[in-house]
XYZ file of C-alpha atoms in Angstrom:
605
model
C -17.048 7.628 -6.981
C -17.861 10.757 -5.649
C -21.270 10.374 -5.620
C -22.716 7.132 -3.637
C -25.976 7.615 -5.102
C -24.951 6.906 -8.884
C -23.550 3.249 -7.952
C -20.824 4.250 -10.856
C -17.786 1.953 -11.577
C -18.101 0.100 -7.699
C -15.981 -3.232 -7.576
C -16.903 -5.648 -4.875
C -15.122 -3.944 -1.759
C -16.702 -0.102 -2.645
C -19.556 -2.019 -1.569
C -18.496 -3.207 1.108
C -16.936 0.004 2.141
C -20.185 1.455 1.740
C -22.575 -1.380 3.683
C -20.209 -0.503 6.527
C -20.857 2.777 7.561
C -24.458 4.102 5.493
C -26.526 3.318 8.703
C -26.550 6.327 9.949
C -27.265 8.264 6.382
C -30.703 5.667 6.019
C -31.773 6.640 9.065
C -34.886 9.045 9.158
C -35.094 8.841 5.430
C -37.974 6.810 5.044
C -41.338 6.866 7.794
C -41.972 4.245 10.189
C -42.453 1.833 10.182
C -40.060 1.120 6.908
C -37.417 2.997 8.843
C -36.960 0.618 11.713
C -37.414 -2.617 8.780
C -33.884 -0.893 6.792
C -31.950 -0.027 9.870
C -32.148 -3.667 11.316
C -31.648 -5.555 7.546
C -28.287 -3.017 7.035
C -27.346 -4.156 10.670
C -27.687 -7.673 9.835
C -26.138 -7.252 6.511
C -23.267 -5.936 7.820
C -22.715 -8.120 10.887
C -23.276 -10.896 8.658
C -20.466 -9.722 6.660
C -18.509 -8.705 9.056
C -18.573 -12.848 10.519
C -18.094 -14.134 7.313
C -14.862 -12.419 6.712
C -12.930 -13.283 10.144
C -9.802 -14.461 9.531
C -9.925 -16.914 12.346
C -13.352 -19.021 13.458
C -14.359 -20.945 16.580
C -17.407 -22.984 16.263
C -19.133 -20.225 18.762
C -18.308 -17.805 16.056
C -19.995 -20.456 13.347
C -22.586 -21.264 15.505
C -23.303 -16.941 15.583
C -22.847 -16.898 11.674
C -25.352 -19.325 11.151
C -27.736 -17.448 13.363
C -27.135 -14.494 11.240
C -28.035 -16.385 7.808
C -31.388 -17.086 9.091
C -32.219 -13.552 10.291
C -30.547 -12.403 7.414
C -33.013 -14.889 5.013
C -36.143 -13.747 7.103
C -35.216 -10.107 7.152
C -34.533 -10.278 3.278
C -37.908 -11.991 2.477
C -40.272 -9.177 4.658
C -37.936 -6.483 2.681
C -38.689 -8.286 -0.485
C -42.776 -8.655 0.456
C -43.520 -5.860 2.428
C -41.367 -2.839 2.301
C -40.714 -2.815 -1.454
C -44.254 -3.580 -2.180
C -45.025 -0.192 -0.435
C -43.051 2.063 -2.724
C -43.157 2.367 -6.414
C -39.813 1.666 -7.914
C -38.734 2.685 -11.348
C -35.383 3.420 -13.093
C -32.847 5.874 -12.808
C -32.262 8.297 -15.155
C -28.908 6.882 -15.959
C -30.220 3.459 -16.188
C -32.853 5.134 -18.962
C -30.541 6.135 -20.776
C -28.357 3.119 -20.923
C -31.387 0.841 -21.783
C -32.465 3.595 -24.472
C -29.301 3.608 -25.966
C -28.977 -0.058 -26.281
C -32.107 -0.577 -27.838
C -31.257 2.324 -30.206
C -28.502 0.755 -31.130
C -30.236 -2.757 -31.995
C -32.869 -1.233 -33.650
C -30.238 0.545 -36.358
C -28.070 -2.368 -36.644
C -29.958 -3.507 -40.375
C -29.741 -2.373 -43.287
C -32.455 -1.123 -45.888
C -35.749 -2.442 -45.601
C -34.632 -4.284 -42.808
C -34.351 -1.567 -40.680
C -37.483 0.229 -41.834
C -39.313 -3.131 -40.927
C -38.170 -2.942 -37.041
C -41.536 -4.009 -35.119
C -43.010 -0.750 -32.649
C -42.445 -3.188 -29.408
C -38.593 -3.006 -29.716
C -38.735 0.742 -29.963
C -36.924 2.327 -27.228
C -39.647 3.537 -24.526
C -39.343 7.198 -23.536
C -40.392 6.898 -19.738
C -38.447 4.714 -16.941
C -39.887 1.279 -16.427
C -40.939 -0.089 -13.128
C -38.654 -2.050 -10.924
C -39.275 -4.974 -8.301
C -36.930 -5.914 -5.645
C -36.837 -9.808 -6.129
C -34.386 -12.677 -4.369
C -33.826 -15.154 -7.392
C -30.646 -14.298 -7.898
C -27.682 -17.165 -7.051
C -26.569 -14.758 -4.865
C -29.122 -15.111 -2.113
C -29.454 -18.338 -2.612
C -25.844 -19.339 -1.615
C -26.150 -17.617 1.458
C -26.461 -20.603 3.515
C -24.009 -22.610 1.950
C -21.286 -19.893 3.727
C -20.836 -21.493 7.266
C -20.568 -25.174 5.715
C -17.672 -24.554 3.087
C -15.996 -22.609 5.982
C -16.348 -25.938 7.997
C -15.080 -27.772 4.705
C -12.323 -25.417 3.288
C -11.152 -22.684 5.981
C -12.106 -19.131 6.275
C -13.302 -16.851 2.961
C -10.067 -15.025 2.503
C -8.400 -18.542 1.405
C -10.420 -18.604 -1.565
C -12.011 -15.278 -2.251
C -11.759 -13.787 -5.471
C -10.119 -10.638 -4.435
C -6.648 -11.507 -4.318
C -6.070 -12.771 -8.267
C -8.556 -9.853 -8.978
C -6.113 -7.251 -7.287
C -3.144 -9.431 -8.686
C -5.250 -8.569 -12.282
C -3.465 -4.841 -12.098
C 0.222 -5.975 -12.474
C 0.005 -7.574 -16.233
C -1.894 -4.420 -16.866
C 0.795 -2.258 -15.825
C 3.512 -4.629 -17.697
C 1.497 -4.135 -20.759
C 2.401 -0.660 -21.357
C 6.045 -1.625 -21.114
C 6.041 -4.054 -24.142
C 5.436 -3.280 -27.717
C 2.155 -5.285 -28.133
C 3.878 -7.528 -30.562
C 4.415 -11.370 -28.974
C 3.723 -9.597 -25.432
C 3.365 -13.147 -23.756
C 6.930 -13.198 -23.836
C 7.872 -9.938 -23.056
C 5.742 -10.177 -20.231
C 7.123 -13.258 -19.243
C 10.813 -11.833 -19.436
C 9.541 -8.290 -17.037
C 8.259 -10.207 -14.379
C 11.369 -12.287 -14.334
C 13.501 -9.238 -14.718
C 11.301 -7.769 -11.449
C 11.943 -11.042 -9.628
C 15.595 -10.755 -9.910
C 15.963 -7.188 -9.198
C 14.066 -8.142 -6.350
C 16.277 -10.455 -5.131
C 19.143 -8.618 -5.874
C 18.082 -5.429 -3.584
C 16.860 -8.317 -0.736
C 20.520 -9.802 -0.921
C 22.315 -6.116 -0.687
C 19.779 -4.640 1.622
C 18.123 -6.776 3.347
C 20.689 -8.198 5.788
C 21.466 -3.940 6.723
C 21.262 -3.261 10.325
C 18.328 -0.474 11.082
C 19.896 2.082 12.840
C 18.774 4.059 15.877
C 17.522 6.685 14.477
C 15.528 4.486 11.863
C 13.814 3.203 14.768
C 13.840 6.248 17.120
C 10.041 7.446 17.547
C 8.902 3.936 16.062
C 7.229 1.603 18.859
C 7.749 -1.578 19.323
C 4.736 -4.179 18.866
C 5.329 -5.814 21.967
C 4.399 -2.298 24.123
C 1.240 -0.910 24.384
C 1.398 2.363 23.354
C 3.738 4.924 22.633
C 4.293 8.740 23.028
C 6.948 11.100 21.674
C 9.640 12.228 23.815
C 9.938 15.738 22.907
C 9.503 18.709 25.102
C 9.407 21.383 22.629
C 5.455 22.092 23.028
C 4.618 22.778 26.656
C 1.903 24.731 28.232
C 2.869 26.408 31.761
C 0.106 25.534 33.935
C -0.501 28.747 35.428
C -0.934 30.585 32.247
C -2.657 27.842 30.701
C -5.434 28.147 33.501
C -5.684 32.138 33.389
C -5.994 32.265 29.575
C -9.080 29.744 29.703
C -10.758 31.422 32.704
C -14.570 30.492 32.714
C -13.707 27.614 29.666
C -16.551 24.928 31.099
C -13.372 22.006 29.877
C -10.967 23.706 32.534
C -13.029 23.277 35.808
C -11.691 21.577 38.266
C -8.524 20.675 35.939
C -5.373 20.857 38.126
C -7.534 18.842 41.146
C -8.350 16.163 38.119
C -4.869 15.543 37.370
C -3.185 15.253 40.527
C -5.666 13.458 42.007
C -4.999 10.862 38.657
C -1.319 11.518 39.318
C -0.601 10.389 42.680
C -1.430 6.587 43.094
C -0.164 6.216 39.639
C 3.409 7.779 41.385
C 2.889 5.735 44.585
C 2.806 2.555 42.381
C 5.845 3.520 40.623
C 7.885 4.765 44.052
C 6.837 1.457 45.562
C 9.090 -0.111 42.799
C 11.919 1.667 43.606
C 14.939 0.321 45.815
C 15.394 2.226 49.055
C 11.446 2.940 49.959
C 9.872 2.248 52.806
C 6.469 0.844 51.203
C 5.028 1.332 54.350
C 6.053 4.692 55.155
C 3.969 5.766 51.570
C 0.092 7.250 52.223
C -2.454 5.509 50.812
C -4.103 7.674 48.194
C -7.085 8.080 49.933
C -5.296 9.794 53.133
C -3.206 12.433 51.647
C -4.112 15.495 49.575
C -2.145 15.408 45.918
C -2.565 19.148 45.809
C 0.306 19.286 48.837
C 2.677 16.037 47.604
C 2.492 16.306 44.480
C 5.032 19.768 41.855
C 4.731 19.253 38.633
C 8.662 19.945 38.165
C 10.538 21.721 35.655
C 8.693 25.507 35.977
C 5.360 23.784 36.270
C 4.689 22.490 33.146
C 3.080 19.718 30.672
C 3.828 18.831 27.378
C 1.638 18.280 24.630
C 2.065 15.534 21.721
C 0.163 15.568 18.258
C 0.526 11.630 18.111
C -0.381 8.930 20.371
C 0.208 5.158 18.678
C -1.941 2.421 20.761
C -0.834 -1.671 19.978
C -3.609 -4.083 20.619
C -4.073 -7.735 19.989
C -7.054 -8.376 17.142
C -9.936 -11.137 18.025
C -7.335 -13.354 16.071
C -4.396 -12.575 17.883
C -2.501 -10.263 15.836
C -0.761 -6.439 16.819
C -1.956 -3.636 14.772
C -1.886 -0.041 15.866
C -4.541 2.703 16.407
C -2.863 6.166 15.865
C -4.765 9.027 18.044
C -4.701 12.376 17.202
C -6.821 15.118 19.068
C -6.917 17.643 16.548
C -8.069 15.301 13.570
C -11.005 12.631 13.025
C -9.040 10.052 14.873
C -9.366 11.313 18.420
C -11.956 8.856 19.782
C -11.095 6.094 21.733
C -12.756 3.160 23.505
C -11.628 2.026 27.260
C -13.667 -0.743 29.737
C -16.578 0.050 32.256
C -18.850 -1.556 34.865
C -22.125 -0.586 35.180
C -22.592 -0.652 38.985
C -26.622 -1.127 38.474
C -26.187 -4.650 36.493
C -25.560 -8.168 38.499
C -21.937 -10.037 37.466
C -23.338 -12.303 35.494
C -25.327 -10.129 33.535
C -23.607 -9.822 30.316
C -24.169 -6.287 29.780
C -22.209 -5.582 33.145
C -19.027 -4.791 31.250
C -19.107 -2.615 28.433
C -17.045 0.152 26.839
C -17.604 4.043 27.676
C -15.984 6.099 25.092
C -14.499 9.770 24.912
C -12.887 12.318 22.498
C -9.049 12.956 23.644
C -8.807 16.720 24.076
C -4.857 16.228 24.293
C -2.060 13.952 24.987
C 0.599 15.171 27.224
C 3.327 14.198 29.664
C 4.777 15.808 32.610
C 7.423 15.418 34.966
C 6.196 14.956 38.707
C 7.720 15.188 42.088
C 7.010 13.645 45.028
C 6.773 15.644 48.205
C 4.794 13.663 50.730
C 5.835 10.980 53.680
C 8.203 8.496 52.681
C 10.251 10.037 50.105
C 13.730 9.989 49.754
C 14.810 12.432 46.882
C 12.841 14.988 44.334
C 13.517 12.776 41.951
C 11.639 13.535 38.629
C 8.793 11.198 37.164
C 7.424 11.066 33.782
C 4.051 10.224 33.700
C 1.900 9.903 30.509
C -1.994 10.862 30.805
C -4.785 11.662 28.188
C -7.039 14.475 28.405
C -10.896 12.476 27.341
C -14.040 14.854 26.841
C -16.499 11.706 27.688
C -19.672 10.220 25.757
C -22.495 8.800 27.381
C -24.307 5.874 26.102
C -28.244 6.399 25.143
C -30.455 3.180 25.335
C -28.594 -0.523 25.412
C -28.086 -0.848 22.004
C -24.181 -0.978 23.088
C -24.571 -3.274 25.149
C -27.789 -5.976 24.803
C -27.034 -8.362 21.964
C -30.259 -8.454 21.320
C -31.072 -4.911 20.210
C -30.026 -4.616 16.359
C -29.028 -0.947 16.747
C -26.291 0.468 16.735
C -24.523 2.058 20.276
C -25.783 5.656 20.132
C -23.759 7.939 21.767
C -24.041 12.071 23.293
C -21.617 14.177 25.365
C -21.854 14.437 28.623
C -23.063 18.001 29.614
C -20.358 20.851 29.860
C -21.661 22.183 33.322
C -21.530 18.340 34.428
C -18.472 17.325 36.658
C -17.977 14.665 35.128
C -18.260 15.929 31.637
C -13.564 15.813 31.699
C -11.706 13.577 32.454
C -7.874 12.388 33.142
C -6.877 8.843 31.714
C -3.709 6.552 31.656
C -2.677 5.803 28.254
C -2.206 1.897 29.233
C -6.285 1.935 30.147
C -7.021 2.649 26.119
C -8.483 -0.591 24.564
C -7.995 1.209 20.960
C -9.051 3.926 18.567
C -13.095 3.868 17.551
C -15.197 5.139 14.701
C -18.000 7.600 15.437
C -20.925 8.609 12.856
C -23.048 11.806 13.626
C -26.427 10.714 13.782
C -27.732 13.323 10.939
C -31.796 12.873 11.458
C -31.278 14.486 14.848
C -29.113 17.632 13.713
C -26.393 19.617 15.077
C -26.464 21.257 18.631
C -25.425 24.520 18.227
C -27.330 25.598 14.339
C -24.877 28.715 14.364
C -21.802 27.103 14.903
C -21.062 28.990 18.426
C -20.644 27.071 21.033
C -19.224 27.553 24.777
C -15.853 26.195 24.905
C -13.021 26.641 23.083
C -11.179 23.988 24.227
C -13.762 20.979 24.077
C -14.531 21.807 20.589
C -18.176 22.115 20.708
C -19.037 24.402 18.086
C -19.496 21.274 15.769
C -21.020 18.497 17.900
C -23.976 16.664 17.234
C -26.877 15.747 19.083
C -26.370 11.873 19.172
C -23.533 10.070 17.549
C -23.583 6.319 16.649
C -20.457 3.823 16.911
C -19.514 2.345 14.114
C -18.976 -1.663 15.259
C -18.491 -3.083 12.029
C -15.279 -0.613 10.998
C -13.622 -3.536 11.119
C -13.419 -7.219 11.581
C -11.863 -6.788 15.002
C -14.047 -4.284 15.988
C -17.152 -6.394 15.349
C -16.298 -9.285 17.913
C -15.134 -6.719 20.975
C -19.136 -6.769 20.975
C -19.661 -10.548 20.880
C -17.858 -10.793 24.618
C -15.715 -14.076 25.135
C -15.870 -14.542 21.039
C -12.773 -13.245 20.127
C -9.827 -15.177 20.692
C -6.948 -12.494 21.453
C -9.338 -10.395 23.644
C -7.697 -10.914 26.895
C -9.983 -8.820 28.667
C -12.984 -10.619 27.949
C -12.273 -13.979 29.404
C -14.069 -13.393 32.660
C -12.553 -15.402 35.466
C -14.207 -13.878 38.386
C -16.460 -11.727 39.940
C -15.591 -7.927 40.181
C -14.980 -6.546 43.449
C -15.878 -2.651 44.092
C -13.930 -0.056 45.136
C -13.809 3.418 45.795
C -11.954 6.775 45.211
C -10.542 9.229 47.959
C -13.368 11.745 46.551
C -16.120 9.310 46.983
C -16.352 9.038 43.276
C -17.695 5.311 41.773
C -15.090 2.941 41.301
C -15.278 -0.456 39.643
C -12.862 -2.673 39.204
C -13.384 -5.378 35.977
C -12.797 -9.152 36.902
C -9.675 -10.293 37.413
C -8.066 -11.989 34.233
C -5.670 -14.874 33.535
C -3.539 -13.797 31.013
C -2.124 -16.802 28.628
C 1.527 -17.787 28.962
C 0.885 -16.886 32.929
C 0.707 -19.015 35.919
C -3.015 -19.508 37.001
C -2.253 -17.258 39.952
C -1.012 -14.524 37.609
C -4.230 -12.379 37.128
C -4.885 -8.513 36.215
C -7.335 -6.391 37.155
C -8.508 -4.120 34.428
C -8.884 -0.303 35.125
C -11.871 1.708 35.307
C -12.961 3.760 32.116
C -14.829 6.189 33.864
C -13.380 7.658 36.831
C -9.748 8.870 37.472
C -8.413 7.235 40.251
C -7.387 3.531 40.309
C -7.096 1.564 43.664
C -6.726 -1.988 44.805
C -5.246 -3.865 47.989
C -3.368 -6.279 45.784
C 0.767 -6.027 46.625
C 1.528 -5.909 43.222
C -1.101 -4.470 40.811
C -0.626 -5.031 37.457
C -1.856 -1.880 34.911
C -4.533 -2.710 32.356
C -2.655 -1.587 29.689
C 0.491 -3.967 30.752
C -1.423 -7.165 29.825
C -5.199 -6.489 28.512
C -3.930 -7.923 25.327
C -0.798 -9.707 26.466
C 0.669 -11.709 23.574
C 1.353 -15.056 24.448
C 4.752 -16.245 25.199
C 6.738 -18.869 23.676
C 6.343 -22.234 25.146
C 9.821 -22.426 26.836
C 9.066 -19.297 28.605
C 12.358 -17.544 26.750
C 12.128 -14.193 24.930
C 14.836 -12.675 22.259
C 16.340 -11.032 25.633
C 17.041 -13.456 27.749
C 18.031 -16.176 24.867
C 20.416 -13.497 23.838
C 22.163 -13.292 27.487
C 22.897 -16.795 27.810
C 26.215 -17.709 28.852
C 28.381 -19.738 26.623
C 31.598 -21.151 27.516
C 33.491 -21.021 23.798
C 32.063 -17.214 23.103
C 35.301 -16.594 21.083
C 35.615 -19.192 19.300
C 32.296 -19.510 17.982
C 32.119 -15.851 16.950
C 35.318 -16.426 14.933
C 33.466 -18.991 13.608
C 30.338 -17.079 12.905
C 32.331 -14.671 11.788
C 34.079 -16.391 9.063
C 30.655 -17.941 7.656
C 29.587 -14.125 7.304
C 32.740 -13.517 4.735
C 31.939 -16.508 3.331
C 28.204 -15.936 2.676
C 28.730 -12.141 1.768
C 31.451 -13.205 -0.910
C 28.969 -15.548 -2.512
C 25.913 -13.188 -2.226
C 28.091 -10.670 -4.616
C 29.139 -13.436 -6.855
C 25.280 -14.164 -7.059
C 24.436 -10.180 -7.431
C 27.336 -10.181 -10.200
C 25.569 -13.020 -11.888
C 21.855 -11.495 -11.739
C 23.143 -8.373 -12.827
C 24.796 -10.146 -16.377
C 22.022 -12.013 -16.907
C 19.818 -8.979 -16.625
C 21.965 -7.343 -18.995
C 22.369 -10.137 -21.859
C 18.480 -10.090 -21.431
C 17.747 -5.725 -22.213
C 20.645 -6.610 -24.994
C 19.075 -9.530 -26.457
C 15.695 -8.021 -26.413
C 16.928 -4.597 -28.074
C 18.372 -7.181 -30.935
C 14.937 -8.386 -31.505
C 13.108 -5.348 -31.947
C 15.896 -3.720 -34.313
């Protein structure tokens, strides 16, 4: 499977793997205007796809499926009558040889005369043949028949054929293990053996306490995101800044990140018992350069590994892991174009960087209102941005995918500071190979940005995954918090006169309706609002709902019971009781396990 191109040994999901990110290696490949024709049919294959594999559907989302079975069935008849028309199509060389070898072999299968008699016209033909794209297979034809047995039966994945398919591998596996002689049985008796070994290990295992080292480093699926706690790789800011004198990535650096530092430490010291909230500066009217040390000898600290949680379009947790020195140091955060109208629906988009590093450091304040030098931690991401070329990103109604360049090095904007909590998730980016690399020797002008390698444009890859492809159908996705608008946005602005938007505010489910968020800009690095109690974006853009009675493990655990002894006596006593019978069932597994190995050794002596 090396090789694409030969379409060798490909189940069902290689394809699939393959529809979802070959746009960008079709593109250029064939003149216009054939190019434009396959770029928007593999779009619309593979948001098609991508909608008829959700997990979880709305009628908007069947009502957008259905739209995208019609453009699919008009884009797949002017590919069928126009573009393949244009070309002449003929066999592999592979696909010669197969046929010639086929007919070879029918032509030799008599015997005698018979075989001396074989008529010239099934002779195999030296050349390739000709081939014609055509749509009369069943496959095309049951395209529209997708959105009404979802209607009639539930989504695909309750009665796809992949599962019993991937389920197909276990007998295979068992196979080897028996001695091919009545293997029904014998594979009967393994997978029985397997099921009570399984239980078994469940029974003596399963009921373990995980320790707190087991889960130290591990986070939790409630938070939303998670970095190490070590202090073992620091960089002393002093040094760091002299090495990488005249780096483009280290202007204006230490301004950056105290200016990002201080109303993120105001917010936290206005939390605190014993401060005056109203002897704190604003953001705006004090300089962080004078109230803000980075404590402990001046110093940050670096981390390989930074694990985001989000909530999927069908309201699930998974994890993005981010790593800045490997492929999967992209991320995706919210913006507001300024030059858009509210209610235009391209207003809020994403903006999208490369993290340069993940670090932490340990601040002190030093300005009016303080109390102690008490030391912070405060977490912060280190984002070489993108900027977005055309509206592909963000108009529904351009079939393109977002295309994507860095923002120039000598640009002050170019770097950027962000808080962890403002990451939506991890993205995919494709170079865009028809436009080439930027620097054709592979030098390139800073060390620390990385851009020895970087291409001219980049595309995002929005069908990566089934998640991925409703964060661009806004409102469609049921566990995106964020893009339940509520309300207008309402501007701000940053102490450097820097543009500031602030997303609409948000109700977040399981809240009162006067519980709302406001959800942090992507692009700048400071964060206001006149709200008493802000609430971060990464604290609730994906909340998880909470359980009807408003309870969570915590507080159900620190209820106060009047007969605490006696009931843990109690509960105590039913453990030795169940343990005692789950080793008298153990015992029992274990000697039927063995009568079995003895009684099937008997058999084959």
């Amino acid at each position: 499977k090396n090789n694409v191109s030969d379409l060798k040994q490909l189940a069902a999901r290689d394809y699939a793997d393959i529809l979802q990110c070959c746009i960008p290696v079709f593109d250029g490949l064939l003149p216009e205007p054939y190019n434009s024709d396959i770029m928007s049919l593999l779009y619309t294959c593979a948001s098609w796809h991508g909608l008829a594999k959700l997990r979880m559907h709305t009628d908007m989302t069947l009502a957008l499926l259905q739209s995208e079975t019609e453009r699919l069935g008009t884009q797949l008849r002017h590919f069928a009558e126009v573009t393949c028309e244009a070309f002449d199509t003929e066999e592999l060389k592979r696909e010669v040889g197969a046929r010639q070898r086929r007919q070879a072999k029918k032509c030799s299968k008599g015997k005698g005369k018979a075989r001396q008699q074989t008529p010239e016209s099934e002779m195999p033909e030296s050349g390739p043949k000709k081939k014609k794209y055509h749509l009369r297979t069943y496959k095309h034809h049951s395209l529209p028949d997708y959105v009404h047995n979802i209607r009639e039966f539930g989504t695909t994945d309750s009665f796809s054929t992949e599962p019993p398919e991937l389920e197909h591998r276990k007998p295979k596996r068992r196979f080897v293990r028996t001695s091919r002689k009545l293997f029904v049985r014998q594979l009967a008796r393994i997978e029985r053996r397997e099921a009570r070994v399984r239980r078994i290990r469940q029974r003596l295992y399963g009921k373990t306490k995980r320790t707190k080292q087991d889960d130290e480093g591990m986070p939790g699926p409630e938070i939303h995101h998670h970095m190490g706690k070590t202090e073992n790789d620091w960089l002393e800011m002093g040094s760091f800044l002299r090495d990488n004198n005249g780096d483009p990535a280290i202007k204006a650096f230490l301004p950056k990140l105290k200016s990002h530092l201080l109303p993120r430490i105001l917010s936290i010291l206005k939390g605190q018992e014993g401060i005056n909230v109203e002897s704190l500066p604003s953001p705006g009217t004090c300089d962080a350069d004078e109230v803000l040390i980075l404590g402990k000898h001046n110093r940050i600290y670096e981390h390989r590994i930074l694990r985001v949680n989000y909530t999927t379009y069908d309201v699930r947790r998974d994890q993005d892991m981010i790593n800045a020195h490997s492929a999967h140091c992209n991320i995706m955060v919210l913006s507001r174009d300024q030059s858009l109208n509210d209610s235009d629906p391209g207003a809020l988009s994403y903006r999208y960087g490369r993290v340069l590093g993940t670090y932490h450091a340990k601040v002190i304040y030093n300005g009016p209102g303080r109390i102690d030098y008490q030391q912070h931690r405060i977490e912060f991401v280190w984002v070489r941005w993108f900027d977005e070329v055309g509206r592909e990103g963000i108009d529904p109604n351009q079939r393109r995918l977002p295309r994507l360049r860095f923002v120039p090095l000598d640009d002050d904007d170019a770097f950027g500071i962000v808080d962890p909590s403002d990451i939506l998730r991890g993205c995919h980016t494709v170079p865009r190979f028809s436009r080439g690399q930027v620097h054709t020797d592979n030098s390139g002008q800073s060390n620390l940005a990385r851009d020895a390698l970087d291409w001219k444009e980049y595309y995002v890859n929005r069908f990566v995954d089934r998640d991925m492809v409703l964060r661009y159908h806004f409102g469609y996705g049921v566990g995106h918090v964020y893009s339940h608008m509520a309300c207008p946005a309402q501007p701000a602005s940053s102490p450097t006169g820097a543009k500031v938007n602030i997303s609409p505010q948000l109700q977040v489910p399981g809240t009162s309706p006067t519980s709302t968020i406001r959800l942090t800009p992507s692009g700048s690095q400071f964060i206001h609002t006149t709200h008493s109690q802000p609430v971060s974006l990464g604290a609730h853009h994906d909340a998880i709902p909470e359980h009807p009675e408003g309870r969570t493990i915590d507080n159900v655990g620190s209820r106060s019971t009047s007969n605490s002894d006696s009931e843990s006596d109690s509960s105590s006593d039913r453990e030795d009781d169940d343990d005692e019978e789950e080793e008298e069932g153990a015992e029992e597994d274990l000697s039927d396990i063995c009568d079995e190995e003895l009684a099937v050794e008997e058999m084959y002596e």
